Amino acid sequence: MAAVESGTCEGPAGMSAVKRLSHAAPLALRILAECPVSKARACVLTLPHGPVNTPVFMPVGTQGTMKGITVEQLEELGCQICLGNTYHLGMRPGPELIEKASGLHGFMNWRRNLLTDSGGFQMVSLVELSEVTEEGVMFRSPYDGKEILLTPEQSITIQNSLGSDIMMQLDDVVSSTVTGPRVEEAMHRSVRWLDRCIAANKNPDRQNLFAIIQGGLNADLRKACLDEMTKRDVPGFAVGGLSGGEEKDDFWKMVTLSTDHLPRGKPRYLMGVGYAVDLVVCVALGCDMFDCVFPTRTARFGSALVPWGSLQIKQKQYAKDFQPIDPDCQCATCKRHSRAYLHALFKSDTAAMHHITIHNISYQLTLMRSVRQSIIEQRFPEFVRSFMRRMFPSSEQYPSWAVDALASVNIALD
Ligand SMILES: [Zn+2]
């Protein structure tokens, strides 16, 4: 097991003129263990609001609060980093108010780390009227109908006001199913916008700016984007533009191409991925950080995540089932409530959604802790095999893309 420190402050300015040109980022990545078989790794990522054990799943918050869960509960679950939503917070209550509340940490009363998105993705996905020009993304506010131009500089200004530990660059987002010259244009523009974001960051000493690798499903464009962006001295990299309805075979090939070319000493964040199987496979492919609205969104429909898939609490079969959602789960919901109680509660009260949300976030965080422990103990391939055996009734049901992706990093399923 090799421990490698990188990205840390290397001493006072002026000692080594060339190296000192780039400021030290408020981030350090310590690699605790690497899987000798696959590309999986276990690290400690140190950020301004404390350590983050990776691989990590980051729950997604909206408007300063988690839907169906409080910050106290998130803290109790051992969450070390969560996402704040720049698009919503930038519009309402607005960056000035949040700055007055000592940033998003103070506003939410969240003591641990926060990652904010650029705001661009929400605009393109939620807002009907949006148009991308070299200047930025033009869209119509859903609150008052006014036209707003979000530039890379404004995105960073808002995220500087929010005070997040990790900020995301504004990128030119194209749906992963789009092909042709638009994908190439978006990739080159994302590189140019990265430079504008780097220049606009007023707090490089306490806020980390991550680049987002684009290039659609085209290996040459992805590679070109990786080559360009890794020339910039940013503290971390995200793999973007995936998990948007593309074929899973294309998805994993773009993920593994990206991790092959990203620097070993910096964190790798795969955006928008949160299904258990996808998480385990993409850890094997070398990713460290993940986020997805899926676990909290699906909870609101009564779907509880379990090691054998999911459990639909609204189904009649649970009306008289006095077991917890998962007898092995240690979360507050499973310690206190039965499937029958949650089934009954779901009909009359939104509290049921809240209980299932807690369970689902606990499931995601516990899964990632188990993954991490297996990497540290050098038994990750065996962990993957037993995870798959539990998740699927038989090996015939293993998704072929997952089998192929794991085989590409020398993990054979039985
Ligand atoms: Zn539970």
Coordinates of C-alpha atoms and ligand atoms in Angstrom, one line a residue:
M1 CA 0.0 0.0 0.0
A2 CA 1.5 3.3 -1.1
A3 CA 0.6 6.6 0.5
V4 CA 1.1 9.5 -1.8
E5 CA 0.6 13.1 -0.9
S6 CA -0.1 15.7 -3.5
G7 CA -1.8 18.9 -4.1
T8 CA -0.7 20.2 -0.7
C9 CA 0.9 23.5 -0.1
E10 CA 4.6 23.0 -0.9
G11 CA 6.1 25.9 1.1
P12 CA 6.4 29.7 1.0
A13 CA 6.4 31.5 -2.3
G14 CA 9.8 32.2 -4.0
M15 CA 11.5 29.0 -3.0
S16 CA 11.2 27.5 -6.4
A17 CA 10.2 30.2 -8.8
V18 CA 8.6 28.1 -11.5
K19 CA 6.5 25.9 -9.2
R20 CA 5.4 28.8 -7.1
L21 CA 3.7 30.5 -10.1
S22 CA 0.6 28.4 -9.4
H23 CA -1.0 29.0 -6.0
A24 CA -1.5 26.1 -3.6
A25 CA -5.0 24.8 -3.7
P26 CA -7.0 24.4 -0.4
L27 CA -7.2 20.7 -1.1
A28 CA -5.0 17.7 -0.4
L29 CA -5.5 14.1 -1.7
R30 CA -3.8 11.3 0.1
I31 CA -4.0 7.9 -1.6
L32 CA -4.4 5.3 1.2
A33 CA -4.7 2.2 -1.0
E34 CA -4.9 1.2 -4.6
C35 CA -6.5 -2.0 -5.8
P36 CA -3.7 -4.2 -7.3
V37 CA -6.2 -5.6 -9.8
S38 CA -8.5 -2.8 -10.9
K39 CA -8.2 1.0 -11.0
A40 CA -10.1 1.4 -7.6
R41 CA -8.5 3.6 -5.0
A42 CA -9.2 4.7 -1.4
C43 CA -8.2 8.2 -0.5
V44 CA -8.6 11.0 2.1
L45 CA -9.5 14.2 0.4
T46 CA -8.9 17.1 2.8
L47 CA -11.0 20.2 2.1
P48 CA -11.5 23.5 4.1
H49 CA -14.4 22.0 6.1
G50 CA -12.7 18.7 7.0
P51 CA -11.7 15.4 5.6
V52 CA -13.7 13.4 3.0
N53 CA -13.1 9.6 2.8
T54 CA -13.3 8.5 -0.8
P55 CA -14.8 6.8 -2.8
V56 CA -17.7 9.0 -1.7
F57 CA -21.3 9.5 -2.6
M58 CA -22.5 13.1 -2.2
P59 CA -26.2 13.7 -1.5
V60 CA -27.8 16.6 -3.4
G61 CA -29.4 19.5 -1.6
T62 CA -31.9 22.0 -3.0
Q63 CA -32.5 25.6 -1.9
G64 CA -30.2 25.2 1.1
T65 CA -32.0 22.2 2.6
M66 CA -32.0 18.5 1.7
K67 CA -35.4 17.4 0.5
G68 CA -36.8 15.2 3.3
I69 CA -33.8 15.4 5.5
T70 CA -32.2 17.9 7.9
V71 CA -28.5 18.8 8.2
E72 CA -28.4 17.3 11.7
Q73 CA -29.6 14.0 10.3
L74 CA -27.1 14.2 7.4
E75 CA -24.4 14.8 10.0
E76 CA -25.5 11.8 12.0
L77 CA -25.3 9.6 8.9
G78 CA -21.7 10.5 8.7
C79 CA -22.0 12.6 5.5
Q80 CA -18.8 14.6 5.0
I81 CA -19.8 16.5 1.8
C82 CA -23.0 17.4 0.1
L83 CA -24.1 19.4 -2.9
G84 CA -25.7 22.9 -2.9
N85 CA -27.8 24.0 -5.8
T86 CA -26.3 27.1 -7.4
Y87 CA -29.2 27.7 -9.9
H88 CA -31.9 27.9 -7.2
L89 CA -29.8 29.7 -4.6
G90 CA -28.4 32.2 -7.1
M91 CA -32.0 33.1 -8.0
R92 CA -33.7 32.9 -4.6
P93 CA -32.8 34.0 -2.0
G94 CA -29.9 35.4 -4.1
P95 CA -26.1 35.4 -3.5
E96 CA -26.1 38.8 -1.6
L97 CA -28.4 37.4 1.2
I98 CA -26.4 34.2 1.4
E99 CA -23.1 36.1 1.6
K100 CA -24.6 38.0 4.6
A101 CA -25.4 34.7 6.3
S102 CA -21.6 33.8 6.0
G103 CA -22.1 31.8 2.9
L104 CA -24.1 28.7 2.3
H105 CA -22.5 26.9 5.2
G106 CA -23.9 29.6 7.6
F107 CA -27.2 29.8 5.8
M108 CA -27.7 26.0 6.0
N109 CA -25.9 25.7 9.3
W110 CA -23.8 22.9 7.7
R111 CA -20.3 22.6 9.2
R112 CA -18.9 20.1 6.8
N113 CA -18.0 20.4 3.1
L114 CA -20.1 21.7 0.3
L115 CA -19.9 21.4 -3.5
T116 CA -21.8 23.8 -5.7
D117 CA -22.6 23.3 -9.4
S118 CA -22.1 26.1 -11.9
G119 CA -25.8 26.6 -12.4
G120 CA -25.6 25.9 -16.1
F121 CA -26.9 22.3 -16.1
Q122 CA -30.1 23.3 -14.4
M123 CA -30.7 26.0 -16.9
V124 CA -30.3 23.8 -19.8
S125 CA -32.3 20.9 -18.3
L126 CA -35.0 22.8 -16.4
V127 CA -35.5 25.9 -18.4
E128 CA -37.2 25.7 -21.8
L129 CA -35.8 28.9 -23.2
S130 CA -32.0 28.7 -23.0
E131 CA -29.5 29.7 -25.6
V132 CA -25.7 29.2 -25.5
T133 CA -23.4 31.9 -27.0
E134 CA -19.7 32.4 -26.5
E135 CA -20.5 34.9 -23.8
G136 CA -22.6 32.5 -21.7
V137 CA -25.9 30.8 -21.3
M138 CA -29.0 33.0 -21.9
F139 CA -32.2 31.8 -20.2
R140 CA -35.5 33.1 -19.0
S141 CA -36.0 33.1 -15.2
P142 CA -38.8 30.7 -14.2
Y143 CA -39.5 33.1 -11.2
D144 CA -40.2 36.3 -13.0
G145 CA -39.7 35.6 -16.7
K146 CA -36.8 38.0 -17.1
E147 CA -34.0 37.1 -19.4
I148 CA -30.7 36.4 -17.6
L149 CA -27.3 35.8 -19.1
L150 CA -25.1 33.4 -17.0
T151 CA -21.5 33.9 -17.9
P152 CA -18.6 31.8 -16.6
E153 CA -17.6 34.9 -14.5
Q154 CA -21.1 35.3 -13.0
S155 CA -21.2 31.6 -12.2
I156 CA -18.0 31.9 -10.2
T157 CA -19.1 35.2 -8.6
I158 CA -22.2 33.4 -7.3
Q159 CA -20.2 30.4 -6.1
N160 CA -17.7 32.7 -4.4
S161 CA -20.6 34.3 -2.5
L162 CA -21.9 30.8 -1.6
G163 CA -18.4 29.9 -0.2
S164 CA -18.5 26.3 -1.3
D165 CA -15.4 24.1 -0.8
I166 CA -15.6 22.9 -4.3
M167 CA -17.0 25.0 -7.2
M168 CA -17.7 23.7 -10.6
Q169 CA -16.8 25.5 -13.8
L170 CA -19.5 26.7 -16.1
D171 CA -19.4 24.3 -19.1
D172 CA -21.3 24.1 -22.4
V173 CA -23.5 21.2 -21.7
V174 CA -24.7 19.1 -24.6
S175 CA -27.0 16.1 -24.1
S176 CA -25.0 12.8 -24.2
T177 CA -27.2 11.6 -27.1
V178 CA -26.3 14.6 -29.3
T179 CA -23.7 13.9 -32.0
G180 CA -22.0 15.9 -34.7
P181 CA -20.2 19.3 -34.8
R182 CA -22.2 20.7 -31.8
V183 CA -20.3 18.3 -29.5
E184 CA -16.9 19.5 -30.7
E185 CA -18.0 23.1 -30.4
A186 CA -19.2 22.6 -26.8
M187 CA -15.9 20.8 -25.9
H188 CA -13.7 23.7 -27.1
R189 CA -16.0 26.3 -25.6
S190 CA -15.9 24.4 -22.2
V191 CA -12.1 24.7 -22.3
R192 CA -12.3 28.5 -23.0
W193 CA -14.9 28.9 -20.2
L194 CA -12.6 27.0 -17.8
D195 CA -10.0 29.6 -18.4
R196 CA -12.5 32.4 -17.7
C197 CA -13.6 30.6 -14.5
I198 CA -10.0 30.2 -13.3
A199 CA -9.4 34.0 -13.9
A200 CA -12.7 34.9 -12.2
N201 CA -12.1 33.0 -8.9
K202 CA -11.6 35.5 -6.2
N203 CA -10.9 32.9 -3.5
P204 CA -8.4 30.4 -4.9
D205 CA -6.9 30.1 -1.4
R206 CA -10.2 28.7 0.1
Q207 CA -12.4 27.5 -2.8
N208 CA -11.4 24.7 -5.2
L209 CA -12.5 25.0 -8.8
F210 CA -13.0 21.8 -10.7
A211 CA -12.8 21.4 -14.4
I212 CA -15.4 19.4 -16.3
I213 CA -14.3 17.0 -19.0
Q214 CA -16.6 17.1 -22.0
G215 CA -16.5 15.6 -25.5
G216 CA -19.7 13.6 -25.6
L217 CA -19.4 9.9 -26.6
N218 CA -16.6 10.7 -29.0
A219 CA -13.3 9.2 -27.8
D220 CA -11.1 11.6 -29.8
L221 CA -13.0 14.6 -28.5
R222 CA -12.8 13.3 -24.9
K223 CA -9.1 12.7 -25.3
A224 CA -8.6 16.2 -26.7
C225 CA -10.5 17.8 -23.9
L226 CA -8.5 15.7 -21.3
D227 CA -5.2 16.9 -22.9
E228 CA -6.3 20.5 -22.8
M229 CA -7.9 20.7 -19.4
T230 CA -5.1 18.7 -17.6
K231 CA -2.7 21.4 -18.7
R232 CA -4.5 23.7 -16.4
D233 CA -3.5 23.6 -12.7
V234 CA -7.0 23.1 -11.3
P235 CA -7.4 21.2 -8.0
G236 CA -9.7 18.5 -9.4
F237 CA -11.5 17.1 -12.4
A238 CA -15.0 16.1 -13.1
V239 CA -16.2 13.8 -15.9
G240 CA -19.3 15.5 -17.3
G241 CA -21.8 15.0 -20.1
L242 CA -22.5 11.4 -19.2
S243 CA -25.4 9.6 -17.5
G244 CA -27.9 11.3 -19.7
G245 CA -29.6 8.4 -21.4
E246 CA -26.7 7.2 -23.5
E247 CA -26.0 3.5 -24.0
K248 CA -24.2 2.0 -21.0
D249 CA -21.5 0.6 -23.3
D250 CA -20.7 4.1 -24.4
F251 CA -20.9 5.4 -20.8
W252 CA -18.4 3.1 -19.2
K253 CA -15.9 3.4 -22.1
M254 CA -15.9 7.2 -21.7
V255 CA -15.5 6.9 -18.0
T256 CA -12.5 4.6 -18.2
L257 CA -10.9 6.7 -21.0
S258 CA -11.2 9.7 -18.7
T259 CA -9.6 8.1 -15.6
D260 CA -6.8 6.7 -17.8
H261 CA -5.7 10.3 -18.7
L262 CA -6.5 12.2 -15.4
P263 CA -3.6 12.9 -13.1
R264 CA -3.3 10.3 -10.3
G265 CA -2.8 12.9 -7.6
K266 CA -6.1 14.8 -8.1
P267 CA -9.7 13.8 -7.3
R268 CA -11.9 12.4 -10.0
Y269 CA -15.6 13.3 -9.8
L270 CA -18.1 11.4 -12.0
M271 CA -21.2 13.6 -12.3
G272 CA -24.8 12.4 -12.1
V273 CA -24.1 8.8 -11.2
G274 CA -25.9 7.2 -8.2
Y275 CA -27.3 3.7 -9.0
A276 CA -25.5 1.1 -6.8
V277 CA -24.2 -1.0 -9.6
D278 CA -23.0 2.1 -11.5
L279 CA -21.2 3.3 -8.4
V280 CA -19.4 0.0 -7.8
V281 CA -18.4 -0.4 -11.4
C282 CA -17.2 3.2 -11.7
V283 CA -15.1 2.9 -8.5
A284 CA -13.4 -0.1 -10.3
L285 CA -12.8 2.2 -13.2
G286 CA -11.0 4.7 -11.0
C287 CA -13.6 7.4 -9.9
D288 CA -13.5 8.9 -6.4
M289 CA -16.6 11.1 -6.1
F290 CA -20.2 10.8 -7.2
D291 CA -23.5 12.6 -6.9
C292 CA -27.1 11.9 -8.0
V293 CA -30.6 13.0 -7.1
F294 CA -31.8 9.4 -7.6
P295 CA -31.7 8.1 -4.0
T296 CA -33.7 11.0 -2.6
R297 CA -36.0 11.4 -5.5
T298 CA -36.9 7.7 -5.6
A299 CA -37.6 7.8 -1.8
R300 CA -40.4 10.3 -2.4
F301 CA -42.1 7.6 -4.6
G302 CA -41.8 5.1 -1.8
S303 CA -38.8 3.2 -3.2
A304 CA -36.3 2.0 -0.5
L305 CA -32.8 0.9 -1.6
V306 CA -31.6 -2.4 -0.3
P307 CA -28.7 -4.7 -1.1
W308 CA -30.9 -6.9 -3.3
G309 CA -32.3 -3.9 -5.3
S310 CA -35.3 -1.9 -4.1
L311 CA -38.4 -2.3 -2.1
Q312 CA -41.6 -0.5 -3.0
I313 CA -43.1 0.3 0.3
K314 CA -46.5 1.1 -1.1
Q315 CA -47.1 -2.4 -2.3
K316 CA -49.7 -4.4 -0.5
Q317 CA -47.3 -7.2 0.5
Y318 CA -45.7 -4.8 3.1
A319 CA -49.0 -3.9 4.9
K320 CA -48.5 -6.6 7.5
D321 CA -44.7 -6.9 7.3
F322 CA -43.2 -6.0 10.7
Q323 CA -39.5 -6.2 9.6
P324 CA -37.5 -3.0 9.0
I325 CA -36.8 -2.0 5.4
D326 CA -33.4 -3.8 5.7
P327 CA -32.7 -5.8 8.9
D328 CA -29.0 -5.2 8.5
C329 CA -29.3 -1.4 8.1
Q330 CA -28.2 0.7 11.1
C331 CA -30.2 3.9 10.1
A332 CA -32.7 5.7 12.4
T333 CA -35.6 4.5 10.1
C334 CA -34.6 0.8 10.2
K335 CA -33.9 0.9 14.0
R336 CA -37.4 2.3 14.7
H337 CA -39.9 1.6 12.0
S338 CA -41.4 -1.5 10.3
R339 CA -42.3 -1.9 6.6
A340 CA -45.9 -2.1 7.8
Y341 CA -45.7 1.2 9.6
L342 CA -44.1 3.0 6.7
H343 CA -46.6 1.4 4.3
A344 CA -49.5 2.8 6.4
L345 CA -47.8 6.2 6.9
F346 CA -47.2 6.6 3.2
K347 CA -50.9 6.9 2.6
S348 CA -51.5 9.8 4.9
D349 CA -48.3 11.6 5.7
T350 CA -45.2 13.0 3.9
A351 CA -43.2 11.8 7.0
A352 CA -43.0 8.4 5.3
M353 CA -40.9 10.0 2.4
H354 CA -38.7 11.6 5.0
H355 CA -38.0 8.2 6.8
I356 CA -37.3 6.5 3.5
T357 CA -35.0 9.4 2.4
I358 CA -32.9 8.9 5.5
H359 CA -32.7 5.2 4.8
N360 CA -31.7 5.7 1.2
I361 CA -29.0 8.2 2.0
S362 CA -27.7 5.8 4.7
Y363 CA -27.7 3.0 2.1
Q364 CA -25.6 5.0 -0.3
L365 CA -23.1 6.2 2.3
T366 CA -22.8 2.7 3.9
L367 CA -22.3 1.1 0.4
M368 CA -19.4 3.5 -0.3
R369 CA -17.9 2.9 3.1
S370 CA -18.0 -0.9 2.5
V371 CA -16.4 -0.3 -1.0
R372 CA -13.7 1.8 0.6
Q373 CA -12.9 -0.7 3.4
S374 CA -12.6 -3.5 0.8
I375 CA -10.1 -1.4 -1.2
I376 CA -8.1 -0.6 2.0
E377 CA -8.1 -4.3 2.9
Q378 CA -7.1 -5.3 -0.6
R379 CA -10.2 -7.4 -1.3
F380 CA -12.1 -5.1 -3.6
P381 CA -12.5 -7.7 -6.5
E382 CA -14.1 -10.2 -4.0
F383 CA -16.3 -7.4 -2.7
V384 CA -17.6 -6.7 -6.2
R385 CA -18.4 -10.3 -6.8
S386 CA -20.4 -10.7 -3.6
F387 CA -22.1 -7.3 -4.2
M388 CA -23.3 -8.5 -7.6
R389 CA -24.4 -11.9 -6.3
R390 CA -26.6 -10.2 -3.7
M391 CA -28.0 -7.6 -6.2
F392 CA -29.0 -10.0 -8.9
P393 CA -31.0 -13.3 -8.5
S394 CA -28.6 -15.0 -10.9
S395 CA -25.5 -14.3 -13.0
E396 CA -27.6 -14.4 -16.2
Q397 CA -29.2 -11.2 -15.0
Y398 CA -25.9 -9.3 -14.6
P399 CA -26.0 -6.3 -17.1
S400 CA -23.6 -7.1 -19.9
W401 CA -22.1 -3.6 -19.8
A402 CA -21.1 -4.1 -16.1
V403 CA -19.6 -7.5 -16.9
D404 CA -17.6 -6.0 -19.7
A405 CA -16.5 -2.9 -17.8
L406 CA -15.3 -5.0 -14.8
A407 CA -13.5 -7.4 -17.2
S408 CA -11.7 -4.4 -18.7
V409 CA -10.1 -3.8 -15.3
N410 CA -9.4 -7.5 -14.6
I411 CA -12.4 -8.3 -12.4
A412 CA -14.1 -11.4 -13.6
L413 CA -17.6 -12.1 -12.2
D414 CA -18.6 -15.7 -11.4
Ligands
ZN1 ZN -32.2 1.8 7.0

